[in-house]
mmCIF file of C-alpha atoms and ligand atoms in Angstrom:
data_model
loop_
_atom_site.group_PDB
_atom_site.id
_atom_site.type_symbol
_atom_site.label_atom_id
_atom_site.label_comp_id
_atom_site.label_asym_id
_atom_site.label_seq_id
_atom_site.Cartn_x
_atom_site.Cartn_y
_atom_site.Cartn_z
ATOM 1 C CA UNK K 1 -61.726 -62.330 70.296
ATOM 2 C CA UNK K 2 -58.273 -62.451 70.308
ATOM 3 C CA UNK K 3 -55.335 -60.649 72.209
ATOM 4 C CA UNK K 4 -52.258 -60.350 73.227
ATOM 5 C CA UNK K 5 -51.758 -60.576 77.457
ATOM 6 C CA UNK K 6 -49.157 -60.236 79.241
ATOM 7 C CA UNK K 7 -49.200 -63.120 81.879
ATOM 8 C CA UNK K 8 -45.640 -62.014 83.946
ATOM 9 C CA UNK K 9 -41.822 -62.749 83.136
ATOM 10 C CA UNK K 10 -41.473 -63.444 79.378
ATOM 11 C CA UNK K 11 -44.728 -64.744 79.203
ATOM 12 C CA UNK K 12 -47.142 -63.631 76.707
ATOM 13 C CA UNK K 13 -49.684 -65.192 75.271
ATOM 14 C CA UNK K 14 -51.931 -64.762 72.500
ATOM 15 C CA UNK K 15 -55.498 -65.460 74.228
ATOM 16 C CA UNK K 16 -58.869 -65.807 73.614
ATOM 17 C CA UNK K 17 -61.276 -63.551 75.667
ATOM 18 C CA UNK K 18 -64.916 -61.419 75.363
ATOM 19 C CA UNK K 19 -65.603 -58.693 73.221
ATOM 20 C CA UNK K 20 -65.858 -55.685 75.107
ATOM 21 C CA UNK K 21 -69.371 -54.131 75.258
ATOM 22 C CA UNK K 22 -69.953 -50.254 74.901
ATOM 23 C CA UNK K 23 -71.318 -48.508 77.469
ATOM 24 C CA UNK K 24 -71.712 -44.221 78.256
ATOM 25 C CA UNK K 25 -69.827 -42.163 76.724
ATOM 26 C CA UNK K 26 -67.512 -45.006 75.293
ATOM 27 C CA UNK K 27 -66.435 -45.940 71.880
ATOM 28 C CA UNK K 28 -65.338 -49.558 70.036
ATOM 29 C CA UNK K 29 -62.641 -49.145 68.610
ATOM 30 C CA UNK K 30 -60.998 -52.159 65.686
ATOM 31 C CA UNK K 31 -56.890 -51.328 66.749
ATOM 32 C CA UNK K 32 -55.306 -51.428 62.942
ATOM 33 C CA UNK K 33 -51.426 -50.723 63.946
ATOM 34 C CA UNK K 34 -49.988 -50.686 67.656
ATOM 35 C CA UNK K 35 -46.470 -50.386 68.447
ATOM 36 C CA UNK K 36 -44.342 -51.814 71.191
ATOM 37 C CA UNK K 37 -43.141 -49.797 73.663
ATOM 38 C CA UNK K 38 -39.644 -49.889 75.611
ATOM 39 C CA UNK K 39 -42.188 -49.968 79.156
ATOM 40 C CA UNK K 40 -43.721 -53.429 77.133
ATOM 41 C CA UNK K 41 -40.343 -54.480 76.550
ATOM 42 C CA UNK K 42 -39.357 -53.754 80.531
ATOM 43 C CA UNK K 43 -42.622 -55.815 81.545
ATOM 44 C CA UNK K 44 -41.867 -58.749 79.629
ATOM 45 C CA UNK K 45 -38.327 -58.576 80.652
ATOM 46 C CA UNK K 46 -38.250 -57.684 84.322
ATOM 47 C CA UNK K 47 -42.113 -57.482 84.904
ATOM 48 C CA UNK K 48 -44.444 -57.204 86.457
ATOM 49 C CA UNK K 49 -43.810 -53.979 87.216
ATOM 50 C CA UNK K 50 -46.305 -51.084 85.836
ATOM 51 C CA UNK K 51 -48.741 -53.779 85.419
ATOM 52 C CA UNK K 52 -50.778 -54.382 88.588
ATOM 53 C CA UNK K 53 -50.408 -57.305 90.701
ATOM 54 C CA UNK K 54 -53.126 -56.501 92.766
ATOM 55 C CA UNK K 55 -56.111 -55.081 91.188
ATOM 56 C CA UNK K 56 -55.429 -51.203 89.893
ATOM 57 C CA UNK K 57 -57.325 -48.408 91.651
ATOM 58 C CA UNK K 58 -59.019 -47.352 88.992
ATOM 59 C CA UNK K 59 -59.544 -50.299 86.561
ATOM 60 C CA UNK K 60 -59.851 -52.881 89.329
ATOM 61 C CA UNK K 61 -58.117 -55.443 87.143
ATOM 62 C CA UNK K 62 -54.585 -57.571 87.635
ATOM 63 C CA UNK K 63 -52.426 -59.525 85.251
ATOM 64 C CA UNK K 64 -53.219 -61.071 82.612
ATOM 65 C CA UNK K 65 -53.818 -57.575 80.699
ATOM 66 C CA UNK K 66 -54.061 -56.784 77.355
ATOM 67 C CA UNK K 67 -50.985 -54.765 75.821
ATOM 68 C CA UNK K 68 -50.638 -51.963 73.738
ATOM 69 C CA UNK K 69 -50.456 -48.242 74.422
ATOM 70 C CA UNK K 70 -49.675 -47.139 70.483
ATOM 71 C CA UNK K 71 -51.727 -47.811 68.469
ATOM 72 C CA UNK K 72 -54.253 -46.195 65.796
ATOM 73 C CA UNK K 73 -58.037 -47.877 64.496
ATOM 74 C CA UNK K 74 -61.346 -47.414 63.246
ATOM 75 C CA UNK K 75 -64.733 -47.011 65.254
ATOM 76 C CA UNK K 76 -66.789 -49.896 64.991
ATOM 77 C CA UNK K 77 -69.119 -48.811 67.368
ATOM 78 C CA UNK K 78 -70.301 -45.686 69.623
ATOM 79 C CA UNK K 79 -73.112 -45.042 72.729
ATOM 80 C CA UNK K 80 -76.108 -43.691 72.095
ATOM 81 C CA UNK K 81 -74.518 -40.632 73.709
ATOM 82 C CA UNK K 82 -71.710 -40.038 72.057
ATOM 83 C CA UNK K 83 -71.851 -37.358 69.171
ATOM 84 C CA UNK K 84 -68.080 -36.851 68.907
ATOM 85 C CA UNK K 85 -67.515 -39.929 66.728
ATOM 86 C CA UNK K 86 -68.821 -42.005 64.026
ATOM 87 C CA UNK K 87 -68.278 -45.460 62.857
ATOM 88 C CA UNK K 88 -65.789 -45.408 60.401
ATOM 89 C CA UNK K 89 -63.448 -42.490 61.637
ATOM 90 C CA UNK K 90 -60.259 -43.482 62.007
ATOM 91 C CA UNK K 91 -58.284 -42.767 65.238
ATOM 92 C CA UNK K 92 -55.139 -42.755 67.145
ATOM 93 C CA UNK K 93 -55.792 -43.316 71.580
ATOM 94 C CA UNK K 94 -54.624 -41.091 74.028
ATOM 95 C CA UNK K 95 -54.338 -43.909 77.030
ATOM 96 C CA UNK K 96 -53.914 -42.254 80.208
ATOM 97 C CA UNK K 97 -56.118 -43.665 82.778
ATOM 98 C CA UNK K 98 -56.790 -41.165 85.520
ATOM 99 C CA UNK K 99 -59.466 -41.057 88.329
ATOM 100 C CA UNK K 100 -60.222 -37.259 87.845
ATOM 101 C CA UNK K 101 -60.574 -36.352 91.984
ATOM 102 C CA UNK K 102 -57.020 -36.065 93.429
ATOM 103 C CA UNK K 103 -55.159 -33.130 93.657
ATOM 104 C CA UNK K 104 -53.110 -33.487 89.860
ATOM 105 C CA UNK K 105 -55.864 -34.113 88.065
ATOM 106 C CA UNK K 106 -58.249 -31.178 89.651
ATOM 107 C CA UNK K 107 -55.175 -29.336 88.761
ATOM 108 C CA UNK K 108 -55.616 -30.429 84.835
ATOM 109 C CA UNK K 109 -52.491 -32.855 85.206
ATOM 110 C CA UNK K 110 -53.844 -36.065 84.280
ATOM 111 C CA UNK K 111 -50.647 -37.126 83.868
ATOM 112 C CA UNK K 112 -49.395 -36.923 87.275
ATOM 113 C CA UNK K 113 -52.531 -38.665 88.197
ATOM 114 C CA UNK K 114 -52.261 -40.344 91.815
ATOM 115 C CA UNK K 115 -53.758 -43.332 90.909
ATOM 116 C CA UNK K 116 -53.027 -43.006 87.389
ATOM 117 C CA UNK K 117 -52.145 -46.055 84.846
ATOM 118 C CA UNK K 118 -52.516 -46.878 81.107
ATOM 119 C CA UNK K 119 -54.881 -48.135 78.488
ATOM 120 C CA UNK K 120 -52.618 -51.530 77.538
ATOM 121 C CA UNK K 121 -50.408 -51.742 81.088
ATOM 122 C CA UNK K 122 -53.041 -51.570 84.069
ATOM 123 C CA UNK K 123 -56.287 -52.441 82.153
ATOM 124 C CA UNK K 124 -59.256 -51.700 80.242
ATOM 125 C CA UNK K 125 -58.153 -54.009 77.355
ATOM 126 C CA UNK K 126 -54.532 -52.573 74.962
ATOM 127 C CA UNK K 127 -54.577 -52.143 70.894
ATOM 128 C CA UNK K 128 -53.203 -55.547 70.353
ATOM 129 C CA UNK K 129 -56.512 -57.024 70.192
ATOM 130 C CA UNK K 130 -59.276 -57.266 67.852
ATOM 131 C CA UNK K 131 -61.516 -54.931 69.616
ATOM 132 C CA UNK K 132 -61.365 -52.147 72.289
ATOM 133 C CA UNK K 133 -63.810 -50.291 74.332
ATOM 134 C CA UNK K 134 -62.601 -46.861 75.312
ATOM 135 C CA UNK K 135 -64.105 -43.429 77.428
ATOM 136 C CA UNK K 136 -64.499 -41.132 73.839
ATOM 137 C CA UNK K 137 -62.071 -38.653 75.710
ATOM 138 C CA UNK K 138 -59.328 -41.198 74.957
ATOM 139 C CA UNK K 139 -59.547 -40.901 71.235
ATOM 140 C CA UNK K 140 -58.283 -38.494 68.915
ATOM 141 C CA UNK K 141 -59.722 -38.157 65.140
ATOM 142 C CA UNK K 142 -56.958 -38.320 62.578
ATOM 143 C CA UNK K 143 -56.627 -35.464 60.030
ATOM 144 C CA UNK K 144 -57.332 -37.345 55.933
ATOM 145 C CA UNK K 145 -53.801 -37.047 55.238
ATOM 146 C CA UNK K 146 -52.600 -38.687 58.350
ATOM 147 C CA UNK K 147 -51.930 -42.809 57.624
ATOM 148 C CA UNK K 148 -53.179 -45.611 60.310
ATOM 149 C CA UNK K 149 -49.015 -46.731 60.186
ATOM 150 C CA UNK K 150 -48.551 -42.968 61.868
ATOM 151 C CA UNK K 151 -51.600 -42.647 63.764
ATOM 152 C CA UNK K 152 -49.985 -45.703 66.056
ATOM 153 C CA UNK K 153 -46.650 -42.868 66.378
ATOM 154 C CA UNK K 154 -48.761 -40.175 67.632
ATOM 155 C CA UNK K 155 -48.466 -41.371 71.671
ATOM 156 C CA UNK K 156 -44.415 -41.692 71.680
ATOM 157 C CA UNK K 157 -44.084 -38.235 69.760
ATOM 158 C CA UNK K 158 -46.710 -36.973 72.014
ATOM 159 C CA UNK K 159 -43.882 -38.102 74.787
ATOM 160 C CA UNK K 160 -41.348 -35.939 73.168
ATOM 161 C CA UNK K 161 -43.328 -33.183 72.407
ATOM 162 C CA UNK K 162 -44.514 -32.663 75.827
ATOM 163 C CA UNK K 163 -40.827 -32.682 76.666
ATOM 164 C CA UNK K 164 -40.465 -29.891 74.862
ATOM 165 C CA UNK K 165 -43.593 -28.012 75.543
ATOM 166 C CA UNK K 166 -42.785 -27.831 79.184
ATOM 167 C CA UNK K 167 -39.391 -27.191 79.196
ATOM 168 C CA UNK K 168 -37.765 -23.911 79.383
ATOM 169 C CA UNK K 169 -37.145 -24.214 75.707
ATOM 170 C CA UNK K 170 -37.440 -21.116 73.555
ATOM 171 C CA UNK K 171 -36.783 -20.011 70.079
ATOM 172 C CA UNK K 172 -33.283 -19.958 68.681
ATOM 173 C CA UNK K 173 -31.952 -21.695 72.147
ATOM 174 C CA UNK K 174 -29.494 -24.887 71.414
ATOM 175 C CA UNK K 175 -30.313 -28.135 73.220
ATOM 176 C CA UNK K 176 -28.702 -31.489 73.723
ATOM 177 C CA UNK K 177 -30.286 -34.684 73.520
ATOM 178 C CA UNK K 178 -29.010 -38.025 74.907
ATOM 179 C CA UNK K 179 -30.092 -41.091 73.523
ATOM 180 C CA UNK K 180 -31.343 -41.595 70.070
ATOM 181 C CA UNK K 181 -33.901 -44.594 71.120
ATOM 182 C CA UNK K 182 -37.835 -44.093 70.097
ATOM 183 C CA UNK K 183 -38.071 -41.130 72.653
ATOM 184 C CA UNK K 184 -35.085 -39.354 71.843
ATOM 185 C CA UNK K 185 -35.747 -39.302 67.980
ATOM 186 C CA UNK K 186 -39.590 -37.818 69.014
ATOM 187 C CA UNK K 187 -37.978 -35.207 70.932
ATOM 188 C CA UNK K 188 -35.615 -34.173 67.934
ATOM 189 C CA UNK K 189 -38.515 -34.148 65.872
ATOM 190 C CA UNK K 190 -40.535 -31.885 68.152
ATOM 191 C CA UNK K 191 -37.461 -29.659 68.563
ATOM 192 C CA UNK K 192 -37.749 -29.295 64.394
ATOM 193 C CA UNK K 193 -40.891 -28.733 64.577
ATOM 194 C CA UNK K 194 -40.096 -25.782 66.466
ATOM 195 C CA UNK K 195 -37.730 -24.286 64.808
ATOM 196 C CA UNK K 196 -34.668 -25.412 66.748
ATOM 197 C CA UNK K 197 -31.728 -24.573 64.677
ATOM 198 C CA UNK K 198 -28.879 -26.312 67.465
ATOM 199 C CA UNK K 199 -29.838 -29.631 67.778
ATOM 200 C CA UNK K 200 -27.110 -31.528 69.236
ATOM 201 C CA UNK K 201 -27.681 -35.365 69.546
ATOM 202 C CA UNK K 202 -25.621 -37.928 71.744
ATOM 203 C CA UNK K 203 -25.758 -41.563 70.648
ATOM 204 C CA UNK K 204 -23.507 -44.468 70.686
ATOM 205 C CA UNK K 205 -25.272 -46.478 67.960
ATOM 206 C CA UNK K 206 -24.436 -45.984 64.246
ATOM 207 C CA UNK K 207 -27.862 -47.020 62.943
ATOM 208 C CA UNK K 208 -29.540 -44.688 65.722
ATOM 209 C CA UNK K 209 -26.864 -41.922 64.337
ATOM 210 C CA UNK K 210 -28.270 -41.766 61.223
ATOM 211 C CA UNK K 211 -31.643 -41.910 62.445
ATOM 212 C CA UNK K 212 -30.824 -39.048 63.903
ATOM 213 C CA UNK K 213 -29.580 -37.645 61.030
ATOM 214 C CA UNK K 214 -32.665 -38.337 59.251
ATOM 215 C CA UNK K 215 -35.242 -36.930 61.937
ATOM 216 C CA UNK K 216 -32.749 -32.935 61.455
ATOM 217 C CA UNK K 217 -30.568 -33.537 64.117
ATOM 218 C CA UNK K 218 -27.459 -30.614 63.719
ATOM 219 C CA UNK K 219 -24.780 -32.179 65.391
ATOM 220 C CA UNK K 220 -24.280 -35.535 66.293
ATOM 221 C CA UNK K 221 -21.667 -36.660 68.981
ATOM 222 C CA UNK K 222 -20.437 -40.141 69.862
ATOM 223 C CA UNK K 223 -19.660 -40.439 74.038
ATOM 224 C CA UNK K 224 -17.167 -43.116 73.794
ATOM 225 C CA UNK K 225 -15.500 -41.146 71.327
ATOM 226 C CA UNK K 226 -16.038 -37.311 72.098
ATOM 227 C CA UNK K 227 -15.911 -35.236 75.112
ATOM 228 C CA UNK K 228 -19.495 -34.414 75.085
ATOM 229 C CA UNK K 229 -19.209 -31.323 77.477
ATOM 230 C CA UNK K 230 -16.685 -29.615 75.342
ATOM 231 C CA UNK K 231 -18.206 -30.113 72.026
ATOM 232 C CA UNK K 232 -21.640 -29.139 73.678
ATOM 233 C CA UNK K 233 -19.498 -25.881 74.558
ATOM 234 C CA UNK K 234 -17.830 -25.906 71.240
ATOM 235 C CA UNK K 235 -21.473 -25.624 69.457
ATOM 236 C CA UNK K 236 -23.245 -23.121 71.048
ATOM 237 C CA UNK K 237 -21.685 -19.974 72.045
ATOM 238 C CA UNK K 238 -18.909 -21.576 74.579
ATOM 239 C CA UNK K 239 -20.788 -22.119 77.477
ATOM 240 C CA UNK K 240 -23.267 -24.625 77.143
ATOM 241 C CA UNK K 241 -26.991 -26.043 75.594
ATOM 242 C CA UNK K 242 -29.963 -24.099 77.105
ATOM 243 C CA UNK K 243 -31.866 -27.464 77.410
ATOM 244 C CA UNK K 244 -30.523 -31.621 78.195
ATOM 245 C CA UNK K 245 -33.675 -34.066 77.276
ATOM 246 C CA UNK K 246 -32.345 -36.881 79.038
ATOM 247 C CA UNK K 247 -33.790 -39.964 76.977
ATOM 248 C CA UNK K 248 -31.413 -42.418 77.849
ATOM 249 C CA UNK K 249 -31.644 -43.165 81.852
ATOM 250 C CA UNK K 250 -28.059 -43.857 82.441
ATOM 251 C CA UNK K 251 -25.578 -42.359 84.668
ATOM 252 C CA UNK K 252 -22.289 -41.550 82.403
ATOM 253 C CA UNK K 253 -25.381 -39.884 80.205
ATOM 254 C CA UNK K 254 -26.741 -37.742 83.021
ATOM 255 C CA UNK K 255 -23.265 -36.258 84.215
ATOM 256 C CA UNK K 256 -22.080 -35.399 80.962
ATOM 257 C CA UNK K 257 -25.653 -34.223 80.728
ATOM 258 C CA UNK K 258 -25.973 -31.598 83.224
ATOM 259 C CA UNK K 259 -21.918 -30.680 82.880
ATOM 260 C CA UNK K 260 -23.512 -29.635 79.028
ATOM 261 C CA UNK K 261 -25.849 -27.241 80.270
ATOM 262 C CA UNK K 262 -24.936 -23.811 80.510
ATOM 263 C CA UNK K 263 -25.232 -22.060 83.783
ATOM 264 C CA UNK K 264 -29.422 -21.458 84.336
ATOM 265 C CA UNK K 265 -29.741 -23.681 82.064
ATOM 266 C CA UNK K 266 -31.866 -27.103 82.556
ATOM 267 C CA UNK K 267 -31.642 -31.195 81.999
ATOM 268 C CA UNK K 268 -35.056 -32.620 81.692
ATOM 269 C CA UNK K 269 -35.492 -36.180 82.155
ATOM 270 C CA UNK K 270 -37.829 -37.968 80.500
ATOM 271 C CA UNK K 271 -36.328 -41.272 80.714
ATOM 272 C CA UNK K 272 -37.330 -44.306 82.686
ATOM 273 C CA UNK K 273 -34.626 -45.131 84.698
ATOM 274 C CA UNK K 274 -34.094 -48.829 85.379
ATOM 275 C CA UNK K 275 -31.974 -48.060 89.099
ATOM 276 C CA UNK K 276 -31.268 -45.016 91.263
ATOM 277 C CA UNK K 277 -28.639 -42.449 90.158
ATOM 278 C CA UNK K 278 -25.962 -40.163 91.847
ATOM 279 C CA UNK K 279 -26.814 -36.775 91.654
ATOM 280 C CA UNK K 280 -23.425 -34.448 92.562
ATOM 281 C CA UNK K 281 -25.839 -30.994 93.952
ATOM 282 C CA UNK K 282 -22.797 -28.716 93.689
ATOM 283 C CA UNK K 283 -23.536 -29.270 89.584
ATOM 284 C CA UNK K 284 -27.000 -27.740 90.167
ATOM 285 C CA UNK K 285 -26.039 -25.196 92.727
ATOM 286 C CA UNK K 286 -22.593 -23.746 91.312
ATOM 287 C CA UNK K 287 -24.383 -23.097 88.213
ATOM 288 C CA UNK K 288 -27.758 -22.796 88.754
ATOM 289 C CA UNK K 289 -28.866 -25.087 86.819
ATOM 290 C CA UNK K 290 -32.383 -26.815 87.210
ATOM 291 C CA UNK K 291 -33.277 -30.520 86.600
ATOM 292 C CA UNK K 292 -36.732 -31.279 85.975
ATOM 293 C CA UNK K 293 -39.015 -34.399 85.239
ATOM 294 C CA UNK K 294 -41.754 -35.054 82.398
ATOM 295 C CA UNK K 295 -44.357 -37.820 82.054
ATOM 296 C CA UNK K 296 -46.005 -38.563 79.158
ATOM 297 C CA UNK K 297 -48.292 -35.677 77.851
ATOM 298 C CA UNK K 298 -51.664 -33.851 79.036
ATOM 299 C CA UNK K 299 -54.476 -33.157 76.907
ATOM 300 C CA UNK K 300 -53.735 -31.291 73.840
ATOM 301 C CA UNK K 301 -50.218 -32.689 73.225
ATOM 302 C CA UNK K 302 -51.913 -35.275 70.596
ATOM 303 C CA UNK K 303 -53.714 -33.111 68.648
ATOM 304 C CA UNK K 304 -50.495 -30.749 68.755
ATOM 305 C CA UNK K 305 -48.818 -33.871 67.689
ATOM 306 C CA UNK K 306 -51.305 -34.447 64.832
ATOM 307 C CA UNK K 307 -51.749 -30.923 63.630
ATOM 308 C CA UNK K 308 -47.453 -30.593 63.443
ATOM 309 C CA UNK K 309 -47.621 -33.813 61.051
ATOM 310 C CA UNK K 310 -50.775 -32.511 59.049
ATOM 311 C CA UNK K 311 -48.963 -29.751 58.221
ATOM 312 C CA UNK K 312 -45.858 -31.185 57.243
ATOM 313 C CA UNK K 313 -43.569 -29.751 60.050
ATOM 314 C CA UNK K 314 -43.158 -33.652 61.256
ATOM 315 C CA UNK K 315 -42.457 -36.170 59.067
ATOM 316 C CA UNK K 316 -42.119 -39.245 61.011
ATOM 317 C CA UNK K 317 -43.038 -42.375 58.829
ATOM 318 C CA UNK K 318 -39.621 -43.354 58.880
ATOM 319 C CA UNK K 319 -39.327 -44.643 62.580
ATOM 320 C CA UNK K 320 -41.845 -47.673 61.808
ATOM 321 C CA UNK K 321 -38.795 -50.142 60.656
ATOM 322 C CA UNK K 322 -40.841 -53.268 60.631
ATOM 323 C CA UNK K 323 -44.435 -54.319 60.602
ATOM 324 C CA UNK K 324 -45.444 -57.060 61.315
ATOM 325 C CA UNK K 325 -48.730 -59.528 62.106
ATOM 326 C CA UNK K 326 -50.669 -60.754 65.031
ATOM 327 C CA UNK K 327 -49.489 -63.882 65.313
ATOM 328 C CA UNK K 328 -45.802 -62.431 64.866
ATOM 329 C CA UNK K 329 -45.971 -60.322 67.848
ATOM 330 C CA UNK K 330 -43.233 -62.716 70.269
ATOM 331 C CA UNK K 331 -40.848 -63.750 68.093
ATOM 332 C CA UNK K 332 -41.137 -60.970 65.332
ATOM 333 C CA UNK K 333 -42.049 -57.902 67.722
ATOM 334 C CA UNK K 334 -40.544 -58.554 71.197
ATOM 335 C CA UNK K 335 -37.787 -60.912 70.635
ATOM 336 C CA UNK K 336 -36.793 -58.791 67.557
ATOM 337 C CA UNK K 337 -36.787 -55.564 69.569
ATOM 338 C CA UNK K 338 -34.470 -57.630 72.395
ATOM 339 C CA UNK K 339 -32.131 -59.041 69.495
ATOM 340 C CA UNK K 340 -31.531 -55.778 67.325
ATOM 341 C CA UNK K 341 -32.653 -52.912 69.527
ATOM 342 C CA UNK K 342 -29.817 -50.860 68.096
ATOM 343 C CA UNK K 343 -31.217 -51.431 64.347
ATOM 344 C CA UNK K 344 -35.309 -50.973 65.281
ATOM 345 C CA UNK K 345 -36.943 -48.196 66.153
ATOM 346 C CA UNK K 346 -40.548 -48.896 65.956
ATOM 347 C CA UNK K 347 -42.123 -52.642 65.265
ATOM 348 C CA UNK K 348 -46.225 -51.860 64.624
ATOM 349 C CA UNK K 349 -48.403 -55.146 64.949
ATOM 350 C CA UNK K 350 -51.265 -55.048 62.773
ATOM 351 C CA UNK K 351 -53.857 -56.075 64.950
ATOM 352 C CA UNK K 352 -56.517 -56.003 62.268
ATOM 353 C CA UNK K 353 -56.500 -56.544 58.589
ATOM 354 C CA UNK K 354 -58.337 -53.357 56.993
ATOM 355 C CA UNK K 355 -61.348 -54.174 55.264
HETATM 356 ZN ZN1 ZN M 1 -56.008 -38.204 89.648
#
């Protein structure tokens, strides 16, 4: 079969390897739609860097690997013990790898597994390939009214609506978010899907502005042009946002941040930051303010994710901006997202024609 690996540095190649075979408690999945991610992006840039060099803890394997983390398909095939799923049903993949014995994961954080990788970065094949095999725990049936196109959304909104989830957000509280990128658009959209009525947004780019716009944000504030503390003041009731999602990783970001949260109030990061960044404590301790840290989601955040769009409190068809096929995926996926990052938001391969 065919699939996209990622070999190191700007190298990816569209190879030919074996079809996975199903054993316990796994399911075959045929990958329809998988996005690229910005951690994709940062491997083929910079990488290898989340992808193992030497082989993974828990999936043993080493680059080349198979990419894709986002991505939606049908089951083509299922163990003899598993009853969850049928062939046919059409799914969206929760890929957290986690070994299930160290301390996070006894604890029910998965996330914040020790040893813990991804489904498309440290092994066990990705959804840009023809098949998959996958532990049924990984997959996640899609309600009728829920498309393929969005099924391959459901991981990065799952990002931002963890975000949300386990910050101190609460109804009717204002918060900021920096960056208007993939992540910062899911975590407006959870926010709406909430109920927030103070959604302030801070993004440079025009196209990611109306984005923005688009996804409900309230306010939206340019940093080269505004003085983001002050407006941040100026919006809620003169002293600050209850909550900062920090999806942009970069330092003039994270000061004017933290200065926009009121006093007890709290930045969460959820960006990937590319170096280390100066942290000024007196920020934290003058105001007692708290900073906190989010990876990915736990269990539950996907089918949160997919009931919210079900129901029509999430609407997010509109951040696929291209699609594209297999055989597109350098030039017209990563290439593309290197090029006009300010004008894509997400590319979905087809990985599969639908039958
Ligand atoms: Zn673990």
């Amino acid at each position: 079969m065919k699939a996209v690996r990622f070999h190191g540095k700007e190298d990816i190649r569209i190879d030919t390897i074996p079809v996975p075979q199903v054993n316990k408690g796994q399911v075959k999945v045929k990958p329809i739609w998988c996005g690229i991610c910005g951690s994709d992006l940062h491997e083929f840039l910079g990488g290898p860097g989340l992808c193992p060099t030497t082989p993974h803890p828990i999936t043993g394997e080493t680059v080349p690997l198979t990419f894709g983390h986002e991505f939606s398909g049908i089951v083509e095939e299922v163990a003899d013990d598993v009853t969850e799923f049928k062939i046919g049903d059409r799914v969206c993949v929760q890929p957290i790898i986690y070994d299930g014995t160290c301390g996070a994961c006894k604890a029910g954080y998965i996330n914040c597994c020790y040893s813990n990788g991804f489904v498309g970065l440290s092994g066990w094949g990705g959804g840009l390939s023809e098949h998959i095999v996958l532990p049924k725990s990984c997959c996640y049936k899609l309600p009728d009214n829920v498309s393929l196109e969005v099924g391959a959304l459901i991981e990065p909104l799952a990002v931002g609506w963890h975000a949300v989830e386990l910050s101190p957000y609460k109804d009717n509280d204002s918060a900021l978010v920096l960056g208007g990128g993939p992540i910062g658009l899911a975590v407006i959209q959870a926010l709406k899907a909430k109920g927030c009525k103070n959604v302030i947004v801070s993004e440079v780019s025009s196209r990611r502005k109306d984005f923005a716009r688009h996804f409900g944000a309230d306010h939206i504030l340019d940093p080269t042009k505004e003085d983001i503390v002050q407006r941040c003041r100026d919006l809620t009731d003169g002293w600050g946002v209850h909550v900062a999602y920090d999806c942009a990783g970069v330092q003039a970001a994270f000061k004017q941040g933290v200065l926009a949260v009121r006093a007890r109030g709290t930045i969460v990061n959820i960006a990937i930051w590319e170096k280390d960044a100066t942290i000024t404590p007196n920020d934290f301790c003058f105001k007692e303010r708290s900073y906190m840290g989010i990876a990915t989601y736990e269990g539950g955040d996907f089918q949160l994710v997919l009931n919210a769009i079900s129901e029509g409190r999430m609407n997010p068809e509109a951040m696929i901006t291209k699609k594209i096929a297999f055989d597109e995926v350098v030039e017209g996926g990563f290439m593309e997202l290197i090029r006009n990052k300010d004008n894509t938001v997400k590319i979905l391969v087809q990985a599969n024609k639908l039958e």
